[in-house]
XYZ file of C-alpha atoms in Angstrom:
310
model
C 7.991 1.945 35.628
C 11.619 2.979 35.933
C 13.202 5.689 34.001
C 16.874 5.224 33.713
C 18.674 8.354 32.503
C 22.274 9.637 32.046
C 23.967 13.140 31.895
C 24.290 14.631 28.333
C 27.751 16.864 27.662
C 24.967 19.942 27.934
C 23.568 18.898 31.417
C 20.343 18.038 29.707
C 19.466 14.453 30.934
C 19.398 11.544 27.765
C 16.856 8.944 27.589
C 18.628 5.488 28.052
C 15.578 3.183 28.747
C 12.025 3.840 26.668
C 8.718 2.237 28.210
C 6.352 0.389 25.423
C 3.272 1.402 26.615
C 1.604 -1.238 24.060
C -2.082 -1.888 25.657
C -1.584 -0.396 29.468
C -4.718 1.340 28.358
C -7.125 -1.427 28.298
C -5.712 -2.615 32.102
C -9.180 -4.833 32.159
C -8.389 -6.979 29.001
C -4.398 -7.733 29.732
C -5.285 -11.174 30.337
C -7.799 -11.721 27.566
C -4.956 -10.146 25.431
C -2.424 -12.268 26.633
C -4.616 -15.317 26.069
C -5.458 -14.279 21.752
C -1.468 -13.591 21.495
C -0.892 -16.701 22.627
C -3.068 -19.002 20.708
C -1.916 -16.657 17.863
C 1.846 -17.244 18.166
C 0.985 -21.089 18.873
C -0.862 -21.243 15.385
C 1.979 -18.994 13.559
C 4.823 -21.238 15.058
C 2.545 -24.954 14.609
C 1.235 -23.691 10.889
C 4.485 -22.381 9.547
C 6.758 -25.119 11.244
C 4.352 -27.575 9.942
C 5.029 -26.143 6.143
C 8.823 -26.491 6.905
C 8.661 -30.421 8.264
C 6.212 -31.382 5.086
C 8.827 -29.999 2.729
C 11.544 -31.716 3.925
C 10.226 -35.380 4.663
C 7.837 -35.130 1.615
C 10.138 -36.394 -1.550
C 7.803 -34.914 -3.983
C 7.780 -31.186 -2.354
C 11.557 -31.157 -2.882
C 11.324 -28.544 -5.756
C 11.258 -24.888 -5.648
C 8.659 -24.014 -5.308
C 8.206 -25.642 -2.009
C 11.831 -24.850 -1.375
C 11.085 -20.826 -1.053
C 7.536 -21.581 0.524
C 9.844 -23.066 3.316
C 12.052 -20.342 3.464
C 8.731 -17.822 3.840
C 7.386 -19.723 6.735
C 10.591 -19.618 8.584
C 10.973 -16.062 7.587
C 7.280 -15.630 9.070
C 8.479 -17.165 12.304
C 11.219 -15.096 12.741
C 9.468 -11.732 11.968
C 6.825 -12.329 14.246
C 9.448 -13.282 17.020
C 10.591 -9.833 17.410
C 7.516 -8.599 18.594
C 5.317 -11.125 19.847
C 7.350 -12.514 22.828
C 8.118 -8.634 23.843
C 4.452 -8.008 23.720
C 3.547 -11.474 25.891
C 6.698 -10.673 28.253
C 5.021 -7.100 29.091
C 1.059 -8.425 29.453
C 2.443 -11.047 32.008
C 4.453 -9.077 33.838
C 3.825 -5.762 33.244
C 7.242 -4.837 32.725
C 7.084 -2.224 29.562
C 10.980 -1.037 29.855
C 13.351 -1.791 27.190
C 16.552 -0.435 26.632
C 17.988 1.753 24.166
C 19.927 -1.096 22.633
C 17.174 -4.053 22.915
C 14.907 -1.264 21.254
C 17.465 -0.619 18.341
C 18.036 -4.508 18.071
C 14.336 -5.297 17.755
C 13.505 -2.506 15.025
C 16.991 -3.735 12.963
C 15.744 -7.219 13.094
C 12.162 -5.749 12.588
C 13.534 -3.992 9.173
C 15.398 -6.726 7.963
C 13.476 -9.187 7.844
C 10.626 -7.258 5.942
C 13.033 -6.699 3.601
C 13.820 -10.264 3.286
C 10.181 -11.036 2.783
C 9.721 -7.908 0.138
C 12.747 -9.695 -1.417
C 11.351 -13.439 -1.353
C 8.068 -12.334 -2.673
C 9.908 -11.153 -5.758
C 12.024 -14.638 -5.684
C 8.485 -16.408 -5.628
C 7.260 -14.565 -8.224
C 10.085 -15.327 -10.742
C 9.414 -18.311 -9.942
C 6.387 -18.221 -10.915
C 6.636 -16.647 -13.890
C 9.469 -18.828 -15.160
C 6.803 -22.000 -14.237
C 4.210 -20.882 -16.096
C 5.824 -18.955 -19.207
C 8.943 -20.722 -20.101
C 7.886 -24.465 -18.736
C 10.649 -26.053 -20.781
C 13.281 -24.240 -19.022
C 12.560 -24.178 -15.713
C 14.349 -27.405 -14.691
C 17.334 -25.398 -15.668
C 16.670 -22.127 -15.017
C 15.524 -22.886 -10.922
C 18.194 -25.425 -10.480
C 18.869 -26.525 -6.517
C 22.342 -24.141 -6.861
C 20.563 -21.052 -7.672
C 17.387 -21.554 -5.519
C 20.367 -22.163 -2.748
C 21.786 -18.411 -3.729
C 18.559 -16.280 -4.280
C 17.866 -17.634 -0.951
C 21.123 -16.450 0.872
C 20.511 -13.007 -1.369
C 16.802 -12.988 0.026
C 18.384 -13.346 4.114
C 21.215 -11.363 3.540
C 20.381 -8.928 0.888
C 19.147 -5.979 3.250
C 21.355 -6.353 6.503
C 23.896 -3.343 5.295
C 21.069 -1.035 4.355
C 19.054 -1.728 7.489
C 21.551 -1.787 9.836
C 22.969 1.550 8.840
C 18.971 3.094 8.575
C 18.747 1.752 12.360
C 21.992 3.197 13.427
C 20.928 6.110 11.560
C 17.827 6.493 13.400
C 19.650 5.702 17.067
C 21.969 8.480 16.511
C 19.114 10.747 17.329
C 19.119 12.674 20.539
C 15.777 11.003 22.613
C 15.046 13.382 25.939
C 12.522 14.331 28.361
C 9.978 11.535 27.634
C 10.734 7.800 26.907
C 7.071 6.655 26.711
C 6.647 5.160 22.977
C 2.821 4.678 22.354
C 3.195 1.113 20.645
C 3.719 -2.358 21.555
C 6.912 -2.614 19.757
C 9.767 -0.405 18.724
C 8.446 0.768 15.388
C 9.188 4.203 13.498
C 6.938 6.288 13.422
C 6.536 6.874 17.484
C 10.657 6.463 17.907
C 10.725 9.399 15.709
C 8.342 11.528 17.622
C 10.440 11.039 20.946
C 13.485 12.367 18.748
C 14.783 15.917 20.034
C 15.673 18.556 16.591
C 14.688 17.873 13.462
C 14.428 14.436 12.069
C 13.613 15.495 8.399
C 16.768 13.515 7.231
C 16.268 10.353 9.051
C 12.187 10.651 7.618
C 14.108 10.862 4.075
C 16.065 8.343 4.204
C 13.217 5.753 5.737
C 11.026 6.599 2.491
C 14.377 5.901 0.150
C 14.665 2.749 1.658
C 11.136 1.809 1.797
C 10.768 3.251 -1.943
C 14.158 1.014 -2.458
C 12.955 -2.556 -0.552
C 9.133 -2.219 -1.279
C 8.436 -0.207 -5.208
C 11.218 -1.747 -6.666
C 10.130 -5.246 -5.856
C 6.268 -4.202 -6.192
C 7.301 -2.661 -10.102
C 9.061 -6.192 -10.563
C 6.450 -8.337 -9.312
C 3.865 -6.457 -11.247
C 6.146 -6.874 -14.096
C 6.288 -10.586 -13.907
C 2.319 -11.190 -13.058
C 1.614 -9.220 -16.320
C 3.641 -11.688 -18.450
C 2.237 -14.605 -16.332
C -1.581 -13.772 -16.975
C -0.946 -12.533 -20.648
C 0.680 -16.339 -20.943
C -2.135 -17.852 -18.771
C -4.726 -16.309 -21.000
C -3.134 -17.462 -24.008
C -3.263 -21.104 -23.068
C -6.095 -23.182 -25.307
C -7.811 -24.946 -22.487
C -9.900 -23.421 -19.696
C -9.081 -26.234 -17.268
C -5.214 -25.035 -18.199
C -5.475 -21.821 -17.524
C -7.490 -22.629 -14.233
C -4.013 -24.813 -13.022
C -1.770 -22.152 -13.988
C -3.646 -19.510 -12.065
C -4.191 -21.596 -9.112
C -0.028 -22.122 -9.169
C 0.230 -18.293 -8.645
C -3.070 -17.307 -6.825
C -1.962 -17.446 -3.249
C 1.376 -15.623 -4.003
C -0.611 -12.789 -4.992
C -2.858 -12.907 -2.304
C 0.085 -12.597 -0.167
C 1.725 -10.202 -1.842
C -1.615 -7.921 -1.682
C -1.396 -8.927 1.963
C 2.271 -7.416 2.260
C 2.643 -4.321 -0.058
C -1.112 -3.270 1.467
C 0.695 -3.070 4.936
C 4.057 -1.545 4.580
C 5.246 0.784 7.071
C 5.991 4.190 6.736
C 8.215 7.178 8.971
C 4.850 8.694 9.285
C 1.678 8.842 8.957
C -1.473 11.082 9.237
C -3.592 8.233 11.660
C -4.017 8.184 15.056
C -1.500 6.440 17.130
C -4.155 4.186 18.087
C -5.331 3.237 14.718
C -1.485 3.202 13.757
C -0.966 0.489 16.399
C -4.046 -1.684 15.138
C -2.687 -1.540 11.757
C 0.859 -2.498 12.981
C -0.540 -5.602 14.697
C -1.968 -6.731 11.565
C 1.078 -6.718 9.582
C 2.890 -8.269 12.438
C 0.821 -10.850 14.137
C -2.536 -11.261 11.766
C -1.034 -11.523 8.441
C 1.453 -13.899 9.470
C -1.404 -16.263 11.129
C -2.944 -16.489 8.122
C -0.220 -17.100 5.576
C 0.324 -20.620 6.023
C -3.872 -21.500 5.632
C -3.544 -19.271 2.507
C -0.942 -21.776 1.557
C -1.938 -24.841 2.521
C -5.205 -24.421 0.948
C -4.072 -23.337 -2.604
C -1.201 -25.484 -2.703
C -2.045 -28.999 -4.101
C 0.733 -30.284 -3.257
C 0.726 -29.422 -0.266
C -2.490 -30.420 0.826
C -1.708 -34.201 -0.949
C 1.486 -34.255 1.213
C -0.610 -33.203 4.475
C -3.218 -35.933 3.651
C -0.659 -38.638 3.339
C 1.139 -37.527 6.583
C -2.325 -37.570 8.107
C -2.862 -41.360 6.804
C 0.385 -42.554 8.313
C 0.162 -40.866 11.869
């Protein structure tokens, strides 16, 4: 491993190129690693793709519902597609450099599109809540137009914020070592390599995260406590069952997301940092498409009759 450097205006040499060490410290399970991250991007990319293709071809998914479940799954592709082919690319090679700019690129993509999915969870869970307690109106409340616009609000919403928090972050001086103890450009060990005080930048991350991950949790909560006061109002038990089992796997997910959220810093180890970052990255997006699949009705009755005609 190379380290590329270049002379700062005060002599003192400026790190150009970082090295991800990632797992270089289990050298005896590289290629059992590389064998799970496979399998585990196959079943992300097969599950969520699947989810896309049923929506579209399946006439009676073409509501929206199914229209932002569609939109998460490609979301889920995309977030796991800045880390997972880095992390592959360096167990088959062994090639952990990355440049300055690839490292800045990944972490902006990184941020944004968490903050499209903090953003689409609250989309999903008006949704929700306009399904279940105002039924009559939700033909014309969710109509195709305005699914179409929280949708290009949910991809495009965070790109000024982010991009400026990366830039923000990349303006720091990085010297002397280049070796980031994760598998992926995140935070928390970027800001460690960082030369002078970083007690703005550290600021500003929690303002964001406060900004892209309370806000929507205080919102969300907000909507789920009208939802269940209306779903425990309703006169039957096999309604309420329905209604709940509409909004059931959007919490689970939502527990799944808000329970993982990254943070400037923290007080664990890098090593337990790291497992926890692979399960927000890579784990939780495995399993969002079964949690899904299996809850969704719909779904599953579209799946069957794509099953029957193959």
């Amino acid at each position: 491993m190379k380290l590329e450097e270049i002379e700062a205006e005060d002599n003192v040499s400026t790190v150009v190129q970082f090295v991800l060490l990632g797992f270089s410290e289990l050298p005896n399970l590289q290629g059992f690693l590389s064998g799970l991250f496979s399998i585990i991007y196959m079943v992300v990319l097969i599950g969520n793709s699947l989810i896309v293709i049923i929506t579209r071809l399946e006439s009676a998914l073409h509501k929206p519902m199914c229209f932002f479940l569609a939109n998460f799954s490609i979301l889920e592709i995309c977030y796991v597609s800045v880390t997972l082919p880095r992390i592959l690319f360096s167990l088959w090679t062994q090639d952990r450099s990355i440049s300055l700019l690839n490292c800045a690129t990944q972490l902006c993509f990184f941020f944004i599109l968490g903050t499209a999915e903090s953003f689409l969870l609250v989309v999903m869970s008006y949704d929700c809540y306009v399904a279940i307690c105002n039924p009559l109106h939700y033909p014309l409340v969710m109509r195709p137009k305005k699914c179409h616009q929280l949708a290009v609000g949910v991809w495009l919403g965070g790109m000024p914020v982010q991009v400026g928090q990366t830039w923000q972050i990349f303006s720091l001086h990085f010297r002397h070592s280049n070796h980031i103890n994760h598998f992926f450009c995140d935070i928390p060990p970027i800001l460690k390599l960082a030369c002078g005080d970083t007690s703005l930048q550290e600021m500003s991350i929690y303002v964001v995260v406060m900004l892209v991950a309370l806000v929507p949790f205080v919102m969300i909560l907000a909507s789920y406590s009208k939802i269940i006061g209306t779903i425990l109002r309703l006169p039957t038990a096999q309604g309420r069952t329905k209604a709940f089992s509409t909004c059931s796997s959007h919490l689970l997910v939502v527990a799944l997301f808000l329970d993982q959220l990254p943070l400037p810093t923290s007080g664990h180890s890098a090593g337990t940092d790291k497992l926890l970052s692979l399960f927000y990255t890579i784990v939780t997006p495995m399993f969002n498409p079964v949690i899904y699949n299996l809850r969704n009705q719909d779904v599953l009755a579209a799946l069957r009759r794509l099953w029957l005609q193959t």
